[in-house]
Structures are given as C-alpha cells and as structure tokens.
Amino acid sequence: MKISTKPSPPTTSFDVSATPAADAGWAGTPDTAGEAAAGGQGRPLRRLAAWAARRAFLLAVVLPSLLGAAYFLGIAADQYVSEARFVVRGRAGTAGGGLSGLGSLLGGAGLAPSHEEAQAVRDFLASHGAVDALGGRVDLVAIFTRPEADWLSRLWWTDPERLTRYFTSMVTASYDTTSGLITLRVRSFRPEDSRRLAEELLVLSEALVNRMSERAREDALRIAREEVAIAERRVIAAREALTALRARQQALDPSRGAAIATETIGQLEGQLTVARAELEARSRFMRPDNPGLLEVRNRIAALERQIAEERQRHTAGGTALAGQLAEYDRLMLERELADRQLASAVASLEQARVEAQRQQVFLARVVEPNLAEYPLYPRRIMNSIGLFVGLAVLYGIARLLIAGMREHAA
C-alpha cells in the first residue's frame, strides 16, 4: 500500500472584513435586490418581443391575410354593376382631330364627337353637382345603406362632403379619346338601384349637354343681335333727323327744290337775254322816247330784279339753299350708311344662326343601363390574394430596411 506524497494545495486565507462588501455592511443588499427585481419584470417583455420577432411573418402577413380573406369570402356584401355607354357629338365642322372607329362613323354621318363637352360631362358625373342634382330625384342615402350592405362597405356619414366621396367611389365614368365613348359604371347593393342610378345620371348628363349647347348658341347669337340693335337705332335716328329737316324746311326733297330754283333762275335769265336783244334791235330804228322802248326797258328791269331776288333768297340767310342742301345731303348719306349697316348686321345674324346650328351638341346613348344578374364586386378571391401579396411585399421591404439599419449601426 502506497501512501501518496503529493503536496496538498496551498491554503489561501483572507480577511472577510477587508472586502468591500464587508466594509459596506448591509448597504449593498437593496441594490442587488432592485436589479434582480428589474430583471424579473423585463424578462417577460423580452420573451414576448423575441417570440414576436420569431413569428413576425405570421403576425404581419399571414394573420391579416386570413382576416381579410374571412371578410371578403364570408362578410362582404354583393355589389351589382350597371353599365351604360354614350357619346357626346356635334356637327362635323365643330369637332377637330383625327377620328377612328365610332368617331369616323359619326363623322361620315355629319356628326363627330365633341371632346370638350364630353370631358365636361365626365367630370360632372364624379362631382358634387351630380350628387346635388340626384338629391331631388333619388334617395342616395337609402340606396347606399340597404340592409344587404355589410358594415365596412356601407355608407356611414350623410354629410355632403363624405356622401360625395362615397358616391365617387361607387360611380365611375371613363372617357375614350379615340372613339369618343363615355363609359358609366354604377355600383350598389341591389341591381335595380344600380340601373336606376345609371338612368338618372344619363338624364342629368343629357340636361347638362343641352344647357351647354344652348349657352354656346346664345353666346354666338348675342353679339350679332347687339349689332343688329345698334344698326336699327342708327337707322331710326337718321330717319327721324331727315323728317325733322323736311318739316323745318317745308320741303319733302330740298334737292328737288334746288333744281326747280335753278331752273327758274335759268328761265328768267333766258327771258332777260331775249329782252335785252329786243331792246337793242328796237333802239336802232325807234326814237328814245318811244313807248315800245320804254316797255322793253321796264321788262328788263323787272327781270333783273326778279333774278336778284331769287338768287338772294336761295344763297343768303338762314334759308339759303346751299345750307339746306348740305344738311340734306349729310342726312341722306347717314341714312344710306345706316341702312347698309343694318343690312350687314342682319346678314351676320343669319350667318351666326347657321353657325350656331352647326355648333349644337347632342348626347347619344350607345348602350342603355343594364339590370345586373350577377354581382361583380367584391372580387373575393382576387382581393384576398392581392392583400396577401401586398402584405408580403411590405414585409420584405421592412426586413430589408431593418437589416440595413442594423448593418449601418454595427
């Protein structure tokens, strides 16, 4: 039997009183207990965070997708669609641009799509004005709060702004610039409600197009009518001035009076010439005191006085024939110009009427609103798949962003 002779390990002796804990006495006990308590309270939160991190895809993608699929497949109410198609058209001379398809067919018939009015109708169908106009014709609140509607897709607020927002989500209007067709699609929870709404919107669109056409026609004719009214007032003023001149001069035609006066003076001058010739002839063989010569001299003197009086009466004073003729000619020229202006204004008005007829716009229905037999909305399978794919993409993007931030921080 061998006895081990290995030396035993050295024994280290130390004084407990020299340790910091001994120096501190009981002062260190509360700190150690507080740290233990804090660690005990934070441990469940850390465990919950770690558990959520391990199951992030399940919580962020799978669970919301299952809830969405449950809603779409089991809760969402059926929505029926009524579709109508129409075209806003005008005369072929008023619509510009190249056309094809239905547009070329209408253009061949003397009509063509009117793009500006069509776009205005499309904007009207998705506006607050359409909601106001429908308010007096149908009960929109009752239609969008049917008992069939589910709690998520039904109308909850009836104030005008939110009602308009909900209305524009249920009613869509698209415009095809190539063919000029406007497609109107109306959704509701009953097929008869969808068709009625589509029909009422078509009636309102027709009224809007008629108002725009009438306003364009009135705008085109208003200026022409104003020009005719101005020309008529000018003609009336010229005729009244001419009538007043005739009454003041007591002559229907002063130019005719001037011609007569000129003719009279000419006749008197002719008689004076004859009398002077006769006096000269008699003076050769008669004595100066002959009564025949005295008679001729008296006739010559009378003719000279009459000619002087006629010239004085027609060339001097306020009743001078020259002044009367000048004023008469001016008024006759004014009347002639007024008559020409009136004739031109009337011709312009007729031309504006013809042009206004060419600019008239119509709404032609191509497809009447239908009564749906099968609900097209909600698209249950597509919405469920789309929700899952969208959440998965967002989850992947979020993971990439988080990984990038951790790498940057490291």
GROMACS .gro file of C-alpha atoms in nm:
model
  410
    1MET     CA    1   0.000   0.000   0.000
    2LYS     CA    2   0.145   0.321  -0.116
    3ILE     CA    3   0.079   0.643   0.053
    4SER     CA    4   0.059   0.946  -0.172
    5THR     CA    5   0.318   1.201  -0.103
    6LYS     CA    6   0.168   1.476  -0.334
    7PRO     CA    7   0.176   1.809  -0.165
    8SER     CA    8  -0.158   1.949  -0.075
    9PRO     CA    9  -0.268   2.277  -0.246
   10PRO     CA   10  -0.179   2.586  -0.060
   11THR     CA   11  -0.446   2.722   0.153
   12THR     CA   12  -0.523   3.088   0.099
   13SER     CA   13  -0.656   3.274   0.391
   14PHE     CA   14  -0.812   3.616   0.357
   15ASP     CA   15  -0.982   3.850   0.589
   16VAL     CA   16  -1.351   3.889   0.527
   17SER     CA   17  -1.353   4.220   0.694
   18ALA     CA   18  -1.122   4.356   0.424
   19THR     CA   19  -1.373   4.301   0.134
   20PRO     CA   20  -1.578   4.589   0.004
   21ALA     CA   21  -1.894   4.406   0.090
   22ALA     CA   22  -1.791   4.379   0.448
   23ASP     CA   23  -1.700   4.745   0.452
   24ALA     CA   24  -2.035   4.836   0.302
   25GLY     CA   25  -2.217   4.621   0.551
   26TRP     CA   26  -2.591   4.590   0.461
   27ALA     CA   27  -2.581   4.888   0.227
   28GLY     CA   28  -2.529   4.667  -0.082
   29THR     CA   29  -2.829   4.445  -0.022
   30PRO     CA   30  -3.105   4.678  -0.156
   31ASP     CA   31  -2.916   4.745  -0.487
   32THR     CA   32  -2.876   4.378  -0.563
   33ALA     CA   33  -3.241   4.314  -0.486
   34GLY     CA   34  -3.356   4.603  -0.713
   35GLU     CA   35  -3.153   4.475  -1.005
   36ALA     CA   36  -3.298   4.132  -0.962
   37ALA     CA   37  -3.649   4.272  -0.947
   38ALA     CA   38  -3.596   4.483  -1.263
   39GLY     CA   39  -3.457   4.187  -1.447
   40GLY     CA   40  -3.755   3.980  -1.335
   41GLN     CA   41  -4.003   4.240  -1.466
   42GLY     CA   42  -3.825   4.295  -1.804
   43ARG     CA   43  -3.775   3.928  -1.873
   44PRO     CA   44  -4.141   3.860  -1.986
   45LEU     CA   45  -4.134   4.163  -2.219
   46ARG     CA   46  -3.809   4.044  -2.372
   47ARG     CA   47  -3.952   3.698  -2.412
   48LEU     CA   48  -4.265   3.843  -2.577
   49ALA     CA   49  -4.054   4.056  -2.813
   50ALA     CA   50  -3.837   3.757  -2.902
   51TRP     CA   51  -4.147   3.546  -2.964
   52ALA     CA   52  -4.299   3.819  -3.186
   53ALA     CA   53  -3.971   3.853  -3.376
   54ARG     CA   54  -3.962   3.479  -3.446
   55ARG     CA   55  -4.321   3.492  -3.572
   56ALA     CA   56  -4.313   3.832  -3.749
   57PHE     CA   57  -4.421   3.693  -4.087
   58LEU     CA   58  -4.711   3.511  -3.926
   59LEU     CA   59  -4.831   3.821  -3.740
   60ALA     CA   60  -4.766   4.081  -4.012
   61VAL     CA   61  -4.868   3.887  -4.322
   62VAL     CA   62  -5.048   3.560  -4.258
   63LEU     CA   63  -5.287   3.671  -3.983
   64PRO     CA   64  -5.408   3.994  -4.160
   65SER     CA   65  -5.444   3.798  -4.483
   66LEU     CA   66  -5.661   3.541  -4.308
   67LEU     CA   67  -5.874   3.816  -4.155
   68GLY     CA   68  -5.909   3.988  -4.494
   69ALA     CA   69  -5.998   3.662  -4.664
   70ALA     CA   70  -6.256   3.594  -4.394
   71TYR     CA   71  -6.411   3.932  -4.461
   72PHE     CA   72  -6.409   3.907  -4.841
   73LEU     CA   73  -6.527   3.545  -4.851
   74GLY     CA   74  -6.779   3.549  -4.570
   75ILE     CA   75  -6.887   3.901  -4.472
   76ALA     CA   76  -6.854   4.140  -4.769
   77ALA     CA   77  -7.190   4.215  -4.933
   78ASP     CA   78  -7.255   4.160  -5.302
   79GLN     CA   79  -7.237   4.470  -5.522
   80TYR     CA   80  -7.414   4.483  -5.859
   81VAL     CA   81  -7.287   4.690  -6.151
   82SER     CA   82  -7.499   4.866  -6.413
   83GLU     CA   83  -7.307   4.991  -6.715
   84ALA     CA   84  -7.409   5.245  -6.978
   85ARG     CA   85  -7.221   5.395  -7.270
   86PHE     CA   86  -7.291   5.715  -7.458
   87VAL     CA   87  -7.119   5.967  -7.681
   88VAL     CA   88  -7.139   6.346  -7.688
   89ARG     CA   89  -7.142   6.454  -8.050
   90GLY     CA   90  -7.180   6.771  -8.256
   91ARG     CA   91  -7.177   6.875  -8.619
   92ALA     CA   92  -6.882   6.751  -8.820
   93GLY     CA   93  -6.747   7.103  -8.869
   94THR     CA   94  -6.708   7.171  -8.496
   95ALA     CA   95  -6.505   6.874  -8.374
   96GLY     CA   96  -6.139   6.862  -8.456
   97GLY     CA   97  -5.873   6.598  -8.455
   98GLY     CA   98  -5.839   6.262  -8.620
   99LEU     CA   99  -6.114   6.012  -8.558
  100SER     CA  100  -6.139   5.638  -8.591
  101GLY     CA  101  -6.388   5.364  -8.516
  102LEU     CA  102  -6.714   5.503  -8.388
  103GLY     CA  103  -6.585   5.860  -8.435
  104SER     CA  104  -6.528   5.809  -8.808
  105LEU     CA  105  -6.872   5.652  -8.842
  106LEU     CA  106  -7.034   5.953  -8.678
  107GLY     CA  107  -6.820   6.188  -8.885
  108GLY     CA  108  -6.940   6.020  -9.202
  109ALA     CA  109  -7.299   6.087  -9.092
  110GLY     CA  110  -7.228   6.460  -9.050
  111LEU     CA  111  -7.163   6.428  -8.676
  112ALA     CA  112  -6.842   6.393  -8.475
  113PRO     CA  113  -6.752   6.352  -8.107
  114SER     CA  114  -6.715   6.680  -7.918
  115HIS     CA  115  -6.419   6.627  -7.687
  116GLU     CA  116  -6.452   6.936  -7.468
  117GLU     CA  117  -6.818   6.875  -7.386
  118ALA     CA  118  -6.755   6.502  -7.334
  119GLN     CA  119  -6.481   6.569  -7.081
  120ALA     CA  120  -6.707   6.818  -6.904
  121VAL     CA  121  -6.980   6.554  -6.876
  122ARG     CA  122  -6.730   6.300  -6.743
  123ASP     CA  123  -6.614   6.542  -6.475
  124PHE     CA  124  -6.974   6.627  -6.386
  125LEU     CA  125  -7.060   6.262  -6.322
  126ALA     CA  126  -6.795   6.245  -6.048
  127SER     CA  127  -6.867   6.581  -5.885
  128HIS     CA  128  -7.065   6.732  -5.603
  129GLY     CA  129  -7.303   6.877  -5.862
  130ALA     CA  130  -7.418   6.530  -5.966
  131VAL     CA  131  -7.488   6.440  -5.601
  132ASP     CA  132  -7.691   6.758  -5.553
  133ALA     CA  133  -7.884   6.701  -5.875
  134LEU     CA  134  -7.960   6.341  -5.777
  135GLY     CA  135  -8.075   6.451  -5.432
  136GLY     CA  136  -8.411   6.567  -5.568
  137ARG     CA  137  -8.463   6.257  -5.781
  138VAL     CA  138  -8.347   5.955  -5.578
  139ASP     CA  139  -8.264   5.881  -5.214
  140LEU     CA  140  -7.890   5.820  -5.225
  141VAL     CA  141  -7.863   5.760  -4.852
  142ALA     CA  142  -8.127   5.485  -4.863
  143ILE     CA  143  -7.959   5.322  -5.164
  144PHE     CA  144  -7.616   5.313  -5.004
  145THR     CA  145  -7.744   5.196  -4.663
  146ARG     CA  146  -7.950   4.896  -4.771
  147PRO     CA  147  -7.984   4.611  -4.519
  148GLU     CA  148  -7.783   4.391  -4.752
  149ALA     CA  149  -7.477   4.616  -4.716
  150ASP     CA  150  -7.206   4.498  -4.477
  151TRP     CA  151  -7.068   4.721  -4.204
  152LEU     CA  152  -6.744   4.804  -4.387
  153SER     CA  153  -6.874   4.887  -4.735
  154ARG     CA  154  -7.195   5.072  -4.644
  155LEU     CA  155  -7.239   5.449  -4.612
  156TRP     CA  156  -7.190   5.569  -4.255
  157TRP     CA  157  -7.191   5.951  -4.283
  158THR     CA  158  -7.455   6.153  -4.466
  159ASP     CA  159  -7.290   6.496  -4.472
  160PRO     CA  160  -7.248   6.631  -4.829
  161GLU     CA  161  -6.869   6.602  -4.843
  162ARG     CA  162  -6.846   6.241  -4.728
  163LEU     CA  163  -7.152   6.145  -4.929
  164THR     CA  164  -6.982   6.285  -5.239
  165ARG     CA  165  -6.663   6.093  -5.160
  166TYR     CA  166  -6.858   5.769  -5.116
  167PHE     CA  167  -7.059   5.840  -5.432
  168THR     CA  168  -6.745   5.884  -5.641
  169SER     CA  169  -6.615   5.550  -5.510
  170MET     CA  170  -6.933   5.377  -5.630
  171VAL     CA  171  -6.980   5.566  -5.960
  172THR     CA  172  -6.705   5.586  -6.222
  173ALA     CA  173  -6.702   5.748  -6.567
  174SER     CA  174  -6.419   5.693  -6.817
  175TYR     CA  175  -6.368   5.870  -7.149
  176ASP     CA  176  -6.209   5.712  -7.455
  177THR     CA  177  -6.050   5.986  -7.664
  178THR     CA  178  -6.019   5.760  -7.968
  179SER     CA  179  -6.384   5.664  -8.007
  180GLY     CA  180  -6.537   5.945  -7.801
  181LEU     CA  181  -6.729   5.697  -7.583
  182ILE     CA  182  -6.802   5.767  -7.217
  183THR     CA  183  -6.849   5.452  -7.008
  184LEU     CA  184  -7.056   5.494  -6.694
  185ARG     CA  185  -7.041   5.222  -6.425
  186VAL     CA  186  -7.261   5.236  -6.116
  187ARG     CA  187  -7.231   5.002  -5.817
  188SER     CA  188  -7.486   4.940  -5.543
  189PHE     CA  189  -7.617   4.658  -5.327
  190ARG     CA  190  -7.924   4.593  -5.542
  191PRO     CA  191  -7.932   4.554  -5.922
  192GLU     CA  192  -8.241   4.772  -5.962
  193ASP     CA  193  -8.074   5.051  -5.763
  194SER     CA  194  -7.770   5.044  -5.991
  195ARG     CA  195  -7.981   5.063  -6.304
  196ARG     CA  196  -8.195   5.345  -6.165
  197LEU     CA  197  -7.890   5.548  -6.066
  198ALA     CA  198  -7.734   5.497  -6.408
  199GLU     CA  199  -8.057   5.605  -6.580
  200GLU     CA  200  -8.088   5.918  -6.367
  201LEU     CA  201  -7.724   6.009  -6.433
  202LEU     CA  202  -7.783   5.974  -6.806
  203VAL     CA  203  -8.084   6.207  -6.782
  204LEU     CA  204  -7.876   6.462  -6.590
  205SER     CA  205  -7.595   6.433  -6.846
  206GLU     CA  206  -7.839   6.499  -7.129
  207ALA     CA  207  -7.970   6.807  -6.949
  208LEU     CA  208  -7.614   6.930  -6.895
  209VAL     CA  209  -7.526   6.886  -7.262
  210ASN     CA  210  -7.841   7.070  -7.365
  211ARG     CA  211  -7.758   7.359  -7.134
  212MET     CA  212  -7.403   7.382  -7.268
  213SER     CA  213  -7.530   7.370  -7.625
  214GLU     CA  214  -7.791   7.637  -7.560
  215ARG     CA  215  -7.539   7.859  -7.386
  216ALA     CA  216  -7.291   7.827  -7.671
  217ARG     CA  217  -7.569   7.907  -7.918
  218GLU     CA  218  -7.680   8.212  -7.720
  219ASP     CA  219  -7.323   8.336  -7.687
  220ALA     CA  220  -7.276   8.307  -8.062
  221LEU     CA  221  -7.600   8.495  -8.135
  222ARG     CA  222  -7.577   8.758  -7.861
  223ILE     CA  223  -7.312   8.972  -8.030
  224ALA     CA  224  -7.487   8.953  -8.367
  225ARG     CA  225  -7.816   9.058  -8.208
  226GLU     CA  226  -7.649   9.350  -8.034
  227GLU     CA  227  -7.504   9.466  -8.366
  228VAL     CA  228  -7.850   9.448  -8.528
  229ALA     CA  229  -7.999   9.651  -8.242
  230ILE     CA  230  -7.729   9.919  -8.280
  231ALA     CA  231  -7.787   9.938  -8.656
  232GLU     CA  232  -8.164   9.964  -8.606
  233ARG     CA  233  -8.122  10.254  -8.362
  234ARG     CA  234  -7.893  10.429  -8.609
  235VAL     CA  235  -8.144  10.389  -8.894
  236ILE     CA  236  -8.426  10.520  -8.676
  237ALA     CA  237  -8.220  10.822  -8.569
  238ALA     CA  238  -8.125  10.903  -8.930
  239ARG     CA  239  -8.486  10.884  -9.048
  240GLU     CA  240  -8.609  11.099  -8.760
  241ALA     CA  241  -8.345  11.363  -8.835
  242LEU     CA  242  -8.442  11.364  -9.203
  243THR     CA  243  -8.810  11.401  -9.115
  244ALA     CA  244  -8.733  11.692  -8.884
  245LEU     CA  245  -8.536  11.864  -9.163
  246ARG     CA  246  -8.822  11.828  -9.409
  247ALA     CA  247  -9.067  11.969  -9.157
  248ARG     CA  248  -8.837  12.262  -9.081
  249GLN     CA  249  -8.774  12.344  -9.448
  250GLN     CA  250  -9.131  12.260  -9.551
  251ALA     CA  251  -8.999  12.056  -9.840
  252LEU     CA  252  -9.007  11.684  -9.896
  253ASP     CA  253  -8.697  11.695 -10.117
  254PRO     CA  254  -8.473  12.001 -10.089
  255SER     CA  255  -8.263  11.877 -10.376
  256ARG     CA  256  -8.571  11.885 -10.599
  257GLY     CA  257  -8.647  12.237 -10.478
  258ALA     CA  258  -8.292  12.341 -10.559
  259ALA     CA  259  -8.329  12.201 -10.907
  260ILE     CA  260  -8.653  12.390 -10.957
  261ALA     CA  261  -8.496  12.713 -10.827
  262THR     CA  262  -8.201  12.672 -11.058
  263GLU     CA  263  -8.435  12.606 -11.349
  264THR     CA  264  -8.643  12.914 -11.262
  265ILE     CA  265  -8.338  13.139 -11.248
  266GLY     CA  266  -8.224  12.996 -11.578
  267GLN     CA  267  -8.560  13.071 -11.741
  268LEU     CA  268  -8.555  13.427 -11.606
  269GLU     CA  269  -8.203  13.477 -11.736
  270GLY     CA  270  -8.315  13.348 -12.073
  271GLN     CA  271  -8.606  13.594 -12.081
  272LEU     CA  272  -8.366  13.872 -11.976
  273THR     CA  273  -8.134  13.788 -12.264
  274VAL     CA  274  -8.424  13.796 -12.511
  275ALA     CA  275  -8.548  14.130 -12.373
  276ARG     CA  276  -8.203  14.287 -12.399
  277ALA     CA  277  -8.172  14.168 -12.756
  278GLU     CA  278  -8.513  14.311 -12.837
  279LEU     CA  279  -8.419  14.647 -12.677
  280GLU     CA  280  -8.104  14.666 -12.884
  281ALA     CA  281  -8.292  14.589 -13.202
  282ARG     CA  282  -8.563  14.847 -13.142
  283SER     CA  283  -8.314  15.112 -13.040
  284ARG     CA  284  -8.176  15.122 -13.394
  285PHE     CA  285  -8.493  15.244 -13.567
  286MET     CA  286  -8.704  15.393 -13.284
  287ARG     CA  287  -8.675  15.719 -13.108
  288PRO     CA  288  -8.553  15.710 -12.749
  289ASP     CA  289  -8.887  15.833 -12.617
  290ASN     CA  290  -9.083  15.565 -12.799
  291PRO     CA  291  -9.332  15.385 -12.567
  292GLY     CA  292  -9.221  15.049 -12.711
  293LEU     CA  293  -8.864  15.103 -12.591
  294LEU     CA  294  -8.990  15.211 -12.252
  295GLU     CA  295  -9.189  14.889 -12.222
  296VAL     CA  296  -8.887  14.676 -12.308
  297ARG     CA  297  -8.669  14.866 -12.063
  298ASN     CA  298  -8.929  14.815 -11.788
  299ARG     CA  299  -8.943  14.439 -11.866
  300ILE     CA  300  -8.565  14.413 -11.849
  301ALA     CA  301  -8.557  14.591 -11.515
  302ALA     CA  302  -8.828  14.363 -11.378
  303LEU     CA  303  -8.643  14.051 -11.490
  304GLU     CA  304  -8.317  14.172 -11.333
  305ARG     CA  305  -8.492  14.243 -11.002
  306GLN     CA  306  -8.661  13.903 -11.003
  307ILE     CA  307  -8.335  13.724 -11.079
  308ALA     CA  308  -8.158  13.912 -10.800
  309GLU     CA  309  -8.434  13.829 -10.554
  310GLU     CA  310  -8.425  13.459 -10.646
  311ARG     CA  311  -8.051  13.445 -10.602
  312GLN     CA  312  -8.071  13.632 -10.275
  313ARG     CA  313  -8.341  13.403 -10.143
  314HIS     CA  314  -8.155  13.081 -10.226
  315THR     CA  315  -7.799  13.182 -10.141
  316ALA     CA  316  -7.819  13.412  -9.838
  317GLY     CA  317  -7.973  13.399  -9.491
  318GLY     CA  318  -8.080  13.106  -9.274
  319THR     CA  319  -8.294  12.961  -9.553
  320ALA     CA  320  -8.007  12.952  -9.801
  321LEU     CA  321  -8.047  12.671 -10.049
  322ALA     CA  322  -7.679  12.577 -10.023
  323GLY     CA  323  -7.700  12.520  -9.647
  324GLN     CA  324  -8.024  12.328  -9.683
  325LEU     CA  325  -7.875  12.106  -9.948
  326ALA     CA  326  -7.561  12.042  -9.741
  327GLU     CA  327  -7.762  11.934  -9.437
  328TYR     CA  328  -7.997  11.729  -9.652
  329ASP     CA  329  -7.711  11.554  -9.828
  330ARG     CA  330  -7.546  11.477  -9.493
  331LEU     CA  331  -7.865  11.324  -9.354
  332MET     CA  332  -7.923  11.125  -9.671
  333LEU     CA  333  -7.568  10.988  -9.651
  334GLU     CA  334  -7.620  10.900  -9.284
  335ARG     CA  335  -7.942  10.718  -9.368
  336GLU     CA  336  -7.776  10.529  -9.652
  337LEU     CA  337  -7.486  10.422  -9.427
  338ALA     CA  338  -7.729  10.319  -9.153
  339ASP     CA  339  -7.929  10.111  -9.399
  340ARG     CA  340  -7.612   9.938  -9.518
  341GLN     CA  341  -7.502   9.873  -9.159
  342LEU     CA  342  -7.842   9.725  -9.078
  343ALA     CA  343  -7.832   9.501  -9.384
  344SER     CA  344  -7.482   9.383  -9.291
  345ALA     CA  345  -7.585   9.318  -8.929
  346VAL     CA  346  -7.888   9.119  -9.037
  347ALA     CA  347  -7.672   8.910  -9.270
  348SER     CA  348  -7.424   8.850  -8.985
  349LEU     CA  349  -7.709   8.743  -8.758
  350GLU     CA  350  -7.831   8.490  -9.013
  351GLN     CA  351  -7.480   8.358  -9.054
  352ALA     CA  352  -7.444   8.333  -8.674
  353ARG     CA  353  -7.768   8.137  -8.658
  354VAL     CA  354  -7.641   7.894  -8.917
  355GLU     CA  355  -7.311   7.860  -8.733
  356ALA     CA  356  -7.493   7.810  -8.403
  357GLN     CA  357  -7.692   7.526  -8.555
  358ARG     CA  358  -7.365   7.368  -8.663
  359GLN     CA  359  -7.226   7.402  -8.310
  360GLN     CA  360  -7.520   7.229  -8.148
  361VAL     CA  361  -7.419   6.931  -7.931
  362PHE     CA  362  -7.618   6.613  -7.863
  363LEU     CA  363  -7.587   6.318  -7.626
  364ALA     CA  364  -7.648   5.985  -7.799
  365ARG     CA  365  -7.689   5.669  -7.597
  366VAL     CA  366  -7.495   5.373  -7.731
  367VAL     CA  367  -7.561   5.118  -7.453
  368GLU     CA  368  -7.859   5.152  -7.221
  369PRO     CA  369  -7.816   5.080  -6.845
  370ASN     CA  370  -7.848   4.706  -6.781
  371LEU     CA  371  -8.004   4.515  -6.492
  372ALA     CA  372  -7.725   4.306  -6.340
  373GLU     CA  373  -7.792   3.937  -6.272
  374TYR     CA  374  -7.462   3.851  -6.103
  375PRO     CA  375  -7.259   4.060  -5.857
  376LEU     CA  376  -6.921   4.162  -5.996
  377TYR     CA  377  -6.800   4.307  -5.666
  378PRO     CA  378  -6.633   4.246  -5.433
  379ARG     CA  379  -6.375   4.035  -5.614
  380ARG     CA  380  -6.333   3.798  -5.325
  381ILE     CA  381  -6.053   3.570  -5.446
  382MET     CA  382  -5.856   3.845  -5.619
  383ASN     CA  383  -5.884   4.078  -5.320
  384SER     CA  384  -5.770   3.804  -5.080
  385ILE     CA  385  -5.471   3.714  -5.296
  386GLY     CA  386  -5.388   4.078  -5.355
  387LEU     CA  387  -5.396   4.150  -4.981
  388PHE     CA  388  -5.156   3.863  -4.910
  389VAL     CA  389  -4.916   3.962  -5.187
  390GLY     CA  390  -4.920   4.327  -5.083
  391LEU     CA  391  -4.851   4.248  -4.718
  392ALA     CA  392  -4.574   4.007  -4.815
  393VAL     CA  393  -4.406   4.273  -5.028
  394LEU     CA  394  -4.431   4.529  -4.750
  395TYR     CA  395  -4.293   4.275  -4.501
  396GLY     CA  396  -3.995   4.204  -4.727
  397ILE     CA  397  -3.924   4.574  -4.771
  398ALA     CA  398  -3.943   4.629  -4.395
  399ARG     CA  399  -3.699   4.341  -4.329
  400LEU     CA  400  -3.455   4.482  -4.579
  401LEU     CA  401  -3.474   4.827  -4.421
  402ILE     CA  402  -3.423   4.689  -4.069
  403ALA     CA  403  -3.127   4.477  -4.180
  404GLY     CA  404  -2.971   4.777  -4.348
  405MET     CA  405  -3.009   4.993  -4.038
  406ARG     CA  406  -2.853   4.723  -3.817
  407GLU     CA  407  -2.562   4.684  -4.054
  408HIS     CA  408  -2.511   5.058  -4.063
  409ALA     CA  409  -2.526   5.079  -3.684
  410ALA     CA  410  -2.272   4.792  -3.649
   0.00000   0.00000   0.00000
